[in-house]
Coordinates of C-alpha atoms and ligand atoms in Angstrom, one line a residue:
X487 CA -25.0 -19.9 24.7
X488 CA -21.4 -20.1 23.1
X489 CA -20.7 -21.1 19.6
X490 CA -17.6 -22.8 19.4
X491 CA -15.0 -23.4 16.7
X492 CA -11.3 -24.1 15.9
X493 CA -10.5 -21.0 15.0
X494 CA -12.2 -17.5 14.9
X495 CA -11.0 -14.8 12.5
X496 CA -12.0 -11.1 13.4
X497 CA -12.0 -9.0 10.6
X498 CA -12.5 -10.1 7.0
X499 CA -9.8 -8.1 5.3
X500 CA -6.5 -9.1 3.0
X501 CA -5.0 -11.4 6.0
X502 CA -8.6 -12.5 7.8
X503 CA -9.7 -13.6 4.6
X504 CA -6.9 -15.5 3.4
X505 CA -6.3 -16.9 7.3
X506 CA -10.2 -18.0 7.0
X507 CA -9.6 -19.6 3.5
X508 CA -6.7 -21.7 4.7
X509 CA -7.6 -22.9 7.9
X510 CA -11.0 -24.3 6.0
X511 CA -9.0 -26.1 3.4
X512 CA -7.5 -27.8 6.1
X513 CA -10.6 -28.4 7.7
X514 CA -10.8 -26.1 10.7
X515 CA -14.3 -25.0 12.1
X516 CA -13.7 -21.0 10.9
X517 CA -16.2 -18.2 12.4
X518 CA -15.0 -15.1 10.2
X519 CA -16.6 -11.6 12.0
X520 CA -16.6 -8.9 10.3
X521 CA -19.0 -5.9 10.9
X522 CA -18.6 -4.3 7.6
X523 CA -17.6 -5.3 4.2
X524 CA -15.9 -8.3 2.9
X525 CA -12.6 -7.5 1.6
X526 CA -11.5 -4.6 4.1
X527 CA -9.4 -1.9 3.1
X528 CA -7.6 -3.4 0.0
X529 CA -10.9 -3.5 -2.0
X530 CA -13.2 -0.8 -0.2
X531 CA -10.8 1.7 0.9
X532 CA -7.4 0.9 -0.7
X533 CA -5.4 -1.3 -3.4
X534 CA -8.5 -1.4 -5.3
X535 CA -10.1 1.5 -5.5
X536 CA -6.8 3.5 -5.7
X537 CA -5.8 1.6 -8.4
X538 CA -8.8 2.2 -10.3
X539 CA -8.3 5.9 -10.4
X540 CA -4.5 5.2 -11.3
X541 CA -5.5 3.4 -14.2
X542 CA -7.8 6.9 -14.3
X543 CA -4.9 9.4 -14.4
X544 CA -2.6 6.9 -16.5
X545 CA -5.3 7.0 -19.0
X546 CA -5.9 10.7 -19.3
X547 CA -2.4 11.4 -19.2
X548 CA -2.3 8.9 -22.3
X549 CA -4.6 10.7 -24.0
X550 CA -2.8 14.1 -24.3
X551 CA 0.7 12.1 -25.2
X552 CA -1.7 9.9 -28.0
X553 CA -2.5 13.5 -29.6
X554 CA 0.9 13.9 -29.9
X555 CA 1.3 10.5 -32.2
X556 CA -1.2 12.1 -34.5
X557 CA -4.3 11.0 -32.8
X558 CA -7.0 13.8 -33.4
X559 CA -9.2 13.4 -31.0
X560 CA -8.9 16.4 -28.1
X561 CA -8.8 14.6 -24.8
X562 CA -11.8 15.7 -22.5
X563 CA -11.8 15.1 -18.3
X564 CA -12.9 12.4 -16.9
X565 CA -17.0 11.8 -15.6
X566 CA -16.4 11.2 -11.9
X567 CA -19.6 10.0 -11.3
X568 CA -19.5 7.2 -14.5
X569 CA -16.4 6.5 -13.2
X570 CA -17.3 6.1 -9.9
X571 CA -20.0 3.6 -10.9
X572 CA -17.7 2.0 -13.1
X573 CA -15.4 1.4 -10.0
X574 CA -18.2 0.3 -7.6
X575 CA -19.0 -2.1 -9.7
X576 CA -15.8 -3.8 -10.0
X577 CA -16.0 -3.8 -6.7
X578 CA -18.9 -5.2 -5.9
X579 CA -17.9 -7.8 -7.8
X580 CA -14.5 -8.4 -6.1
X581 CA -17.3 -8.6 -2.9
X582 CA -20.1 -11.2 -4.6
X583 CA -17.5 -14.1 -5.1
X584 CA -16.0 -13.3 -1.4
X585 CA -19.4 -14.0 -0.2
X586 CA -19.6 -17.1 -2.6
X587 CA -16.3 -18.3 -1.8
X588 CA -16.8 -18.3 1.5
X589 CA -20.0 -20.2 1.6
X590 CA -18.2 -23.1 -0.4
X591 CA -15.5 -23.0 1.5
X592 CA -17.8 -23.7 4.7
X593 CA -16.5 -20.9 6.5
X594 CA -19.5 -19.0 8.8
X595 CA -19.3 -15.6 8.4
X596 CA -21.1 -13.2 11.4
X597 CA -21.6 -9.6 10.4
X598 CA -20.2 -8.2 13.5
X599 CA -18.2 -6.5 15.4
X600 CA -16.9 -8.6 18.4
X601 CA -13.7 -8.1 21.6
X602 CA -12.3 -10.5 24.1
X603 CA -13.7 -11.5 27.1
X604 CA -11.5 -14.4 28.0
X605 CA -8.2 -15.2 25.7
X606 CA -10.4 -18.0 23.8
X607 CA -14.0 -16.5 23.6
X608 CA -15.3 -13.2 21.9
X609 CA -18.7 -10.8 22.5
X610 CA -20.2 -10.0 19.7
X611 CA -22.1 -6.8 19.4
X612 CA -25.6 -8.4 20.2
X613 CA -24.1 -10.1 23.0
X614 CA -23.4 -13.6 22.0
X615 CA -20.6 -15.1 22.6
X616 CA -18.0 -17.6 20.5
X617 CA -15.1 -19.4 22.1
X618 CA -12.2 -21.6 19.9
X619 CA -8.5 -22.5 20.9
X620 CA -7.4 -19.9 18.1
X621 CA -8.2 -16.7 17.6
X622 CA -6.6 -14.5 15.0
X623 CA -6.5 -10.7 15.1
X624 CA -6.8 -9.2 11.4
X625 CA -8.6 -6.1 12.4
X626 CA -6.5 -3.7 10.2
X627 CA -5.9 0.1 10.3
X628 CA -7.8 3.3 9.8
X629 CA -6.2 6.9 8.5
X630 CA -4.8 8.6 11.7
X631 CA -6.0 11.8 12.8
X632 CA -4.3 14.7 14.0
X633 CA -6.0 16.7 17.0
X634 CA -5.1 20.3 15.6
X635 CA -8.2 22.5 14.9
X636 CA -9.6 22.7 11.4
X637 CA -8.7 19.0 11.1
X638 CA -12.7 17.9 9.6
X639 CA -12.0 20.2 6.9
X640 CA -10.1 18.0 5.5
X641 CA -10.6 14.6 4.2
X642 CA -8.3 10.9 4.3
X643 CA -7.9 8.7 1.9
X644 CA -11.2 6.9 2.5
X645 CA -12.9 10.2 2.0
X646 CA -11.3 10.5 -1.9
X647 CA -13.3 7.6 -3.1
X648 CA -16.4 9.3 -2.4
X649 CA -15.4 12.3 -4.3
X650 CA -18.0 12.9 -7.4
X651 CA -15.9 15.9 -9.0
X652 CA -11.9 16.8 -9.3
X653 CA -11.4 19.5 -6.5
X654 CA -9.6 22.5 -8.3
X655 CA -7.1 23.1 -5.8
X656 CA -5.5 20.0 -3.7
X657 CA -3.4 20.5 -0.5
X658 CA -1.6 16.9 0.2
X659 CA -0.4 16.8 3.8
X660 CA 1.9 13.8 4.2
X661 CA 5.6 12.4 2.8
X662 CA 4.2 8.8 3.0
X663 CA 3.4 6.3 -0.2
X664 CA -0.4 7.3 -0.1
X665 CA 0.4 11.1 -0.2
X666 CA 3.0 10.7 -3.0
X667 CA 0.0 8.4 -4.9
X668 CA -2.7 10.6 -4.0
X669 CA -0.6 13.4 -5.3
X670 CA 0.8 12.0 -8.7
X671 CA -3.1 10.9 -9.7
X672 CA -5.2 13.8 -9.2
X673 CA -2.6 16.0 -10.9
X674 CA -2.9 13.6 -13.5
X675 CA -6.7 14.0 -13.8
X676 CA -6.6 17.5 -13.3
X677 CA -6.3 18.8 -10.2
X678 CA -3.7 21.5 -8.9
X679 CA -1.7 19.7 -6.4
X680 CA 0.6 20.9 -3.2
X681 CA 2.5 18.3 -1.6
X682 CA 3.2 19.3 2.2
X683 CA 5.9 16.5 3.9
X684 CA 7.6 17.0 6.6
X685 CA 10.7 15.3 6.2
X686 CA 11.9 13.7 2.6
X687 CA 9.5 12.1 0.9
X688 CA 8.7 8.2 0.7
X689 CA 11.4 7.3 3.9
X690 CA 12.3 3.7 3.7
X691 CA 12.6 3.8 -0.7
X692 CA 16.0 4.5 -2.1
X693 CA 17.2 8.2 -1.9
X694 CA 18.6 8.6 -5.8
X695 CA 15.3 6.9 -6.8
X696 CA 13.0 9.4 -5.0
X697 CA 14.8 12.5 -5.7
X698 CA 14.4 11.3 -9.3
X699 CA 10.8 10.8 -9.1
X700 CA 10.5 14.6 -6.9
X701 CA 11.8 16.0 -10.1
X702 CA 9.2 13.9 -12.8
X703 CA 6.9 15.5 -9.7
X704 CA 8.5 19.2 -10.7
X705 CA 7.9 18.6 -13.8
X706 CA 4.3 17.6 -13.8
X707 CA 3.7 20.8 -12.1
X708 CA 3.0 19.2 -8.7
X709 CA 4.4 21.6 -6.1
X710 CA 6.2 19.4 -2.9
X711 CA 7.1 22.0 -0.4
X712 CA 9.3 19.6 2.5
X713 CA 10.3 20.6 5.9
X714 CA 6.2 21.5 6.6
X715 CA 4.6 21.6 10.2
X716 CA 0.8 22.1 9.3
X717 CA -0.6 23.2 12.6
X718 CA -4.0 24.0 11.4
X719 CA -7.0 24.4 9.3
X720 CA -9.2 27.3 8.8
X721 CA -11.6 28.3 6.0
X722 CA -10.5 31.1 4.6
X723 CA -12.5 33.6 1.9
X724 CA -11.4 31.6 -1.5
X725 CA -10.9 28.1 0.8
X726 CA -9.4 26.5 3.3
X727 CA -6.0 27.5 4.2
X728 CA -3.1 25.7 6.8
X729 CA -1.0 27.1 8.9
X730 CA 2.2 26.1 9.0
X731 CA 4.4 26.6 11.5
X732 CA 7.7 26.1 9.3
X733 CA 7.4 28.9 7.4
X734 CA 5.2 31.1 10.4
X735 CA 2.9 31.4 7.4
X736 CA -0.7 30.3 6.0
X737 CA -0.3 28.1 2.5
X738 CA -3.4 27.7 0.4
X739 CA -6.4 28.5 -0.3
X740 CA -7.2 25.3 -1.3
X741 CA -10.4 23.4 -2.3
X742 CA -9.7 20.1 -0.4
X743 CA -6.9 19.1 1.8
X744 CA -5.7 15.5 2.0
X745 CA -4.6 14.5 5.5
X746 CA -2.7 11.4 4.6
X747 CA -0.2 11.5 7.9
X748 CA -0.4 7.6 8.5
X749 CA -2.4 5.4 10.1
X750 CA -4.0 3.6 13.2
X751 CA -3.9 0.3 14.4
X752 CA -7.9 -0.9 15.0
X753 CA -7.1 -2.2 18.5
X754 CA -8.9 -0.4 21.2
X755 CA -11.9 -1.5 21.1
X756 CA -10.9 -5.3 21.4
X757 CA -10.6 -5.4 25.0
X758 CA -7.1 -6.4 24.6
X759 CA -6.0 -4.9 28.0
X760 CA -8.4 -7.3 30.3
X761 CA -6.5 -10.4 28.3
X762 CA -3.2 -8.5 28.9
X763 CA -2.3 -8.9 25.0
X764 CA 1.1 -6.8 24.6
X765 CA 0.8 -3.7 22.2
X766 CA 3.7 -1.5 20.9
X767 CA 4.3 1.9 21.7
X768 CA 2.1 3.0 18.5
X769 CA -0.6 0.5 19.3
X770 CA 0.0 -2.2 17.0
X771 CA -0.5 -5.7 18.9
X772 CA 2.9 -7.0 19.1
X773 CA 3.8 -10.1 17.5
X774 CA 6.6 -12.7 17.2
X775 CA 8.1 -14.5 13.6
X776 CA 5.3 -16.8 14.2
X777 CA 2.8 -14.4 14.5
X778 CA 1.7 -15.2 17.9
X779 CA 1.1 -12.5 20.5
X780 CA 2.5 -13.0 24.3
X781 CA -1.4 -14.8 24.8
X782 CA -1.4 -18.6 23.7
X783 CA -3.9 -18.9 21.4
X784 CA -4.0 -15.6 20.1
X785 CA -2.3 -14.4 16.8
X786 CA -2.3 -11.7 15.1
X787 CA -1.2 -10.3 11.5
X788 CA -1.8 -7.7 8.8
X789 CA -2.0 -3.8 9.4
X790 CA -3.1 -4.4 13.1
X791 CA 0.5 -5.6 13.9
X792 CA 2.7 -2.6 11.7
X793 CA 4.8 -5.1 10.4
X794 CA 5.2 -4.0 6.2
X795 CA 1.4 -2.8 5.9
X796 CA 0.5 -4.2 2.5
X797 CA -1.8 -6.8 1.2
X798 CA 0.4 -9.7 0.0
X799 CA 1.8 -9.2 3.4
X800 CA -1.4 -10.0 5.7
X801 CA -2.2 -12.2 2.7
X802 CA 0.7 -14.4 2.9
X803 CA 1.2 -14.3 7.1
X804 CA -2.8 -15.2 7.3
X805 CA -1.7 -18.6 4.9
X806 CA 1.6 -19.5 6.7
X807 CA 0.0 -19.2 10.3
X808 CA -3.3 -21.4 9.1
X809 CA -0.7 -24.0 7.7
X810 CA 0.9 -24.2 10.9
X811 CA -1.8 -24.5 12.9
X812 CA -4.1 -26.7 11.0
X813 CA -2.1 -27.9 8.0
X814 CA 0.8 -30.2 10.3
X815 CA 3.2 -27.5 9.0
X816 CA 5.0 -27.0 11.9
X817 CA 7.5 -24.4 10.6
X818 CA 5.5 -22.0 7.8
X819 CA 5.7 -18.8 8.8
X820 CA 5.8 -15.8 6.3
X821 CA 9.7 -14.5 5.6
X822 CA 9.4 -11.1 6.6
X823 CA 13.5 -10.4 4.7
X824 CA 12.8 -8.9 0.9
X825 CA 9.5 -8.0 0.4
X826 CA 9.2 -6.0 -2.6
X827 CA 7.0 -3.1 -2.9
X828 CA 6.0 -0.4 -5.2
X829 CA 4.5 3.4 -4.9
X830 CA 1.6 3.7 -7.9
X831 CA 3.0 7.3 -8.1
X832 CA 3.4 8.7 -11.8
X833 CA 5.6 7.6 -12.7
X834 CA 5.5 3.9 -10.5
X835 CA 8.1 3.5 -7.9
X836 CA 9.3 0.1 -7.1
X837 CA 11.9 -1.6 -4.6
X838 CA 12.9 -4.6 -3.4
X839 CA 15.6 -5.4 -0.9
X840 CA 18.1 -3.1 0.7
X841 CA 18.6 0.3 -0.3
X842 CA 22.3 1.9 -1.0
X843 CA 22.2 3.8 2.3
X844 CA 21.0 0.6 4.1
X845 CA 23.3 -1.6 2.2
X846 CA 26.9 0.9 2.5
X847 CA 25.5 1.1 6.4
X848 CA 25.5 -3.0 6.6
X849 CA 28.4 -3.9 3.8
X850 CA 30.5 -0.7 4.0
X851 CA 33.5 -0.5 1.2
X852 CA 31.7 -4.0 -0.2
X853 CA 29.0 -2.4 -1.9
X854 CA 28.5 -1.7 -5.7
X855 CA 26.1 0.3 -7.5
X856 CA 25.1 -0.4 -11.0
X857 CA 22.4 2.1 -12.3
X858 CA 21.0 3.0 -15.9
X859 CA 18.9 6.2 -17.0
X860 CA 17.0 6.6 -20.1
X861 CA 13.8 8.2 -21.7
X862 CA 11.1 4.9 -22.3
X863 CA 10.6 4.7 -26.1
X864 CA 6.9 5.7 -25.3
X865 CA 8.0 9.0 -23.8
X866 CA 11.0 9.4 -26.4
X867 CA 8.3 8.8 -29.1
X868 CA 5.9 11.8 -27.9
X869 CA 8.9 14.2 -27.5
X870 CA 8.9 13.4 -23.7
X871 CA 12.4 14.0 -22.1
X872 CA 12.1 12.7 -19.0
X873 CA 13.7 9.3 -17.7
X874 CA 13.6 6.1 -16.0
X875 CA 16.5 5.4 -13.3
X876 CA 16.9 1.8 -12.9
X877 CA 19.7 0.4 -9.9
X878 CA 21.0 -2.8 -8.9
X879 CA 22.8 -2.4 -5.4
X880 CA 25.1 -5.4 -5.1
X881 CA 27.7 -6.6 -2.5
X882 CA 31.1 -8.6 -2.3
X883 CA 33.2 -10.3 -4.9
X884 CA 30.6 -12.0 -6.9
X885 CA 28.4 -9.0 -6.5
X886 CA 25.7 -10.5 -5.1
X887 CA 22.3 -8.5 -5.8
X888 CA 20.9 -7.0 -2.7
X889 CA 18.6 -4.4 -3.6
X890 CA 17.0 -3.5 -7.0
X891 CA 15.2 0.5 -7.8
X892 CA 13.0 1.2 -10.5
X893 CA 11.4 4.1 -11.5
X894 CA 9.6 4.8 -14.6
X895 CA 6.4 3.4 -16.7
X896 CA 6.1 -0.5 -16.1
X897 CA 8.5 -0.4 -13.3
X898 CA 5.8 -1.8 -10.9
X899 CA 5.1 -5.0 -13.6
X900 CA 8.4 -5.6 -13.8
X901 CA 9.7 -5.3 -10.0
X902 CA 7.8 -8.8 -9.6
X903 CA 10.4 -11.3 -11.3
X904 CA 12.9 -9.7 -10.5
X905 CA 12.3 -10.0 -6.6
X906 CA 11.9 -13.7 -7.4
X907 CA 15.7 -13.2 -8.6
X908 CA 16.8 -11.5 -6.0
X909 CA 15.1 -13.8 -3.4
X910 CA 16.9 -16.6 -5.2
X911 CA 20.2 -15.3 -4.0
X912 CA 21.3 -14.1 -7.9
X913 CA 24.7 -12.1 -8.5
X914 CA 24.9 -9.1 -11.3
X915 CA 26.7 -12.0 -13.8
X916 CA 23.7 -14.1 -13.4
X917 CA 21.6 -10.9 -15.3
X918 CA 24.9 -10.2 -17.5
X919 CA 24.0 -13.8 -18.8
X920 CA 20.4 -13.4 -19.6
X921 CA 19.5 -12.5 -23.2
X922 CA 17.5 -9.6 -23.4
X923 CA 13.9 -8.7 -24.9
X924 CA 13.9 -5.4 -27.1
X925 CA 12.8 -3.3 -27.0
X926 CA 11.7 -2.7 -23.2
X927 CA 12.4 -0.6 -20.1
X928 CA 13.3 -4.1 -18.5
X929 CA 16.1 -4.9 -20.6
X930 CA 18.1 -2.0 -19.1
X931 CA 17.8 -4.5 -15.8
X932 CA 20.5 -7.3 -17.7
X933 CA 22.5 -4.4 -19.6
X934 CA 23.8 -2.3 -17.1
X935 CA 27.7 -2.1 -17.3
Ligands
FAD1282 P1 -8.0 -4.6 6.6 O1 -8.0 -4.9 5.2 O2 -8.0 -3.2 7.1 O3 -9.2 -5.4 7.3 C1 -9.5 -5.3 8.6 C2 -11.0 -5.6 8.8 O4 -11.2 -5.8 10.2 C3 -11.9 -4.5 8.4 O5 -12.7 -4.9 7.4 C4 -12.6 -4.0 9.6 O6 -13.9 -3.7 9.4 C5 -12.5 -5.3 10.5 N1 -12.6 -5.1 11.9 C6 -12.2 -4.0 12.6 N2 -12.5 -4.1 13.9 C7 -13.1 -5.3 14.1 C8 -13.7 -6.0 15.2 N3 -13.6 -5.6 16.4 N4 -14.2 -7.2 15.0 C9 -14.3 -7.8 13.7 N5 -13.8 -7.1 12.6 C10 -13.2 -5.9 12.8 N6 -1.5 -2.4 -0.1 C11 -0.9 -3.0 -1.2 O7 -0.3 -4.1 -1.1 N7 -0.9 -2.4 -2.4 C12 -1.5 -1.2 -2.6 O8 -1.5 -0.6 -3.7 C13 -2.1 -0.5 -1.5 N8 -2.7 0.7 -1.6 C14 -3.3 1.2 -0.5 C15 -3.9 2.4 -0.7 C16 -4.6 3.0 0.4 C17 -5.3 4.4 0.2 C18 -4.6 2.4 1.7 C19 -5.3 3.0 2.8 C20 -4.0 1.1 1.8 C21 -3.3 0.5 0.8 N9 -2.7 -0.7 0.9 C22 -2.1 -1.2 -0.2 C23 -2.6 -1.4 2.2 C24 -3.6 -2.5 2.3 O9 -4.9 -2.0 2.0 C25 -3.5 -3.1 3.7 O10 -2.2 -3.5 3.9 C26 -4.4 -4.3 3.8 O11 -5.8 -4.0 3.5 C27 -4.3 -4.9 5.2 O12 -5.2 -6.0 5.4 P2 -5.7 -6.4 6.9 O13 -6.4 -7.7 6.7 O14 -4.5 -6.3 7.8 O15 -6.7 -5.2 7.3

């Protein structure tokens, strides 16, 4: 027999969830599938539980600078295992009032795994079947793996969670925002940390900004060695070493490598070919502004499609796409132009809008670059030299703001209104005319010459 419904939602992470949510406010008949947990990869695997041992590392590094102050306590190292339980949890709580949530909201949820069989009905994995007129794709993305040998050595980021100690030695094999996180945390808690990238670090963030932040990096004592091309893995007699082919030379011995070289879209399994859904070149199922695939009646959004792989992202396309299809809003759909983002790196990394390369590229002699640099009174305080870089990349006349930087403590609290500004079309004389709050990092933002 086949259930039917209005919509079916596979995969209960950031955009499945919030898809799911929406389209029952509205009324829709939702089946939500999902063979593991509620929540996905933000709360099991990513956001969550990354930003837990962020507030970890931001913690211990407080500690030492407190001493400094005249605190007398000697900071210790962290319990892995007390904080692990501390973390699951949270977590588990984050997972609780899903399940509740969901059961209010009347939406059915089927702990399963399921693929097409025809573009409006899904097989579950005992064999049952569900059919609606919409069906939304949400199934996410996994760390990619890299056939070279001595590649199980190593672990990905979902491994790192599972951790119970701090590995002495870290090798970090990646440029991306999770290598440069990874990296800047278990320094932070402890660990010795190589960086191997193999181009520049964090492509797609402003240059200045990053080269700034590789030098707080330096300066931690995390080693980034760029222009890498790890080859392989072997254990060697004090741990595992890489080869790398860049240097015709082994790096290490390490006692845990971090493969964090991307990731994977979750789509072969959903027997996308037989419906003749259109995937990219990388594997992503390709989507329009609307978030529809080439198949009427089939959508997709989040990780699966590659499009800005972040939770407010999935979480905001999943809402726009539910309005249009069950809430009469026949235009919502998410505005992919100016999403802001930050790198939980130490210290945070934020942008929003265009960088200065992007922007000279698109605006030429137009452009204008305002930028500040200064040691945070927190850092100044503890005898802490090293500084935040603020910059507000503007264009034309009026200088309109088209892309804001931050690096440095609070920079990812404070990106958030200030995208707002940006989004609202403001020019540098609108910030000239706000008052400013001292004494703060943000005030730098509306006091740049
Ligand atoms: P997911 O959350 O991955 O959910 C997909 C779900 O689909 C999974 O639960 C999976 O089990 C399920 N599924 C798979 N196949 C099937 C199937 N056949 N049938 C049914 N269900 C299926 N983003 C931020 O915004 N801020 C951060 O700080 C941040 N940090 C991150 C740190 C790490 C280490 C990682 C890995 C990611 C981080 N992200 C962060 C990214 C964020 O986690 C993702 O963008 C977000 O989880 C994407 O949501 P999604 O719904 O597309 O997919």
């Amino acid at each position: 027999m086949t259930a039917s419904h209005d919509l079916i939602v596979l995969g209960a992470g950031s955009g499945g969830l919030a898809t799911a949510f929406r389209a029952a406010k509205h009324g829709a008949r939702v089946a939500l599938l999902e063979p593991r947990e509620l929540g996905g990869t933000c709360v099991h695997r990513g956001c969550v539980p990354k930003k837990a041992m962020w507030i970890a590392a931001q913690w211990a590094q407080e500690q030492h600078w407190a001493t400094a102050l005249g605190f007398a306590a000697q900071p210790g190292p962290l319990d892995w295992r007390h904080f692990r339980d501390v973390r699951a949890a949270y977590i588990e709580r984050i997972d609780r009032r899903y399940a509740e949530r969901l059961q209010q909201a009347g939406v059915e949820v089927v702990p399963q795994a399921a693929h097409f069989v025809a573009r409006d009905t899904v097989e579950l994995a005992d064999g049952s079947r569900r059919q609606a007129p919409h069906v939304v794709i949400a199934t996410g993305a996994r760390p990619r793996t890299l056939e070279i040998p001595g590649f199980d050595l190593g672990l990905v980021s979902d491994d790192i969670f599972a951790l119970d100690a701090a590995p002495r030695r870290v090798a970090i094999v990646g440029g991306g925002y999770i290598a440069t996180e990874f990296a800047g945390l278990l320094r932070a808690l402890g660990c010795r940390v190589e960086l191997l990238a193999r181009g520049r670090l964090l492509a797609g963030f402003d240059a200045e900004v990053v080269q700034a932040l590789r030098e707080q990096m330096h300066g931690q004592g995390i080693v980034v060695h760029l222009g890498t091309d790890v080859r392989a893995a072997r254990r060697g007699d004090d741990g595992i070493v890489l080869d790398d082919a860049a240097v015709a030379s082994t790096r290490g011995p390490y006692d845990a490598v971090l493969w964090a070289v991307g990731r994977s879209p979750n789509t072969e399994s959903l027997g996308l070919d037989a419906i003749g859904v259109t995937l990219d070149g990388k594997g992503h199922v390709a989507t329009d502004v609307w978030q529809d695939t080439n198949v009427a009646g089939i959508h997709a959004l989040g990780d699966v499609t590659g499009r800005h792989a972040l939770t407010p992202v999935a979480v905001a396309a999943g809402r726009a796409l539910a309005d249009r299809l069950f809430g009469g809003q026949r235009d919502a759909r998410l505005d992919y132009d100016n999403i802001p983002s930050v790198v939980f790196s130490k210290p945070p990394l934020g942008r929003v809008g265009l960088t200065e390369d992007e922007a000279r590229e698109r605006h030429g002699e137009a452009v204008r670059v305002h930028r500040s640099r200064f040691t945070p009174m927190a850092w100044a305080l503890v005898g802490k030299r090293e500084q935040s870089l603020m910059k507000l990349v503007c264009v034309g006349e009026d200088e309109r703001v088209v892309g804001i930087h931050l690096l440095g403590p609070g920079a990812d609290e404070m990106l958030q209104g200030f995208a707002v500004a940006l989004k609202r079309g403001i020019c540098k004389r609108d910030l000239d005319a706000t008052v400013a709050i001292h004494p703060t990092s943000a005030e730098e933002l509306v006091l740049m010459d």
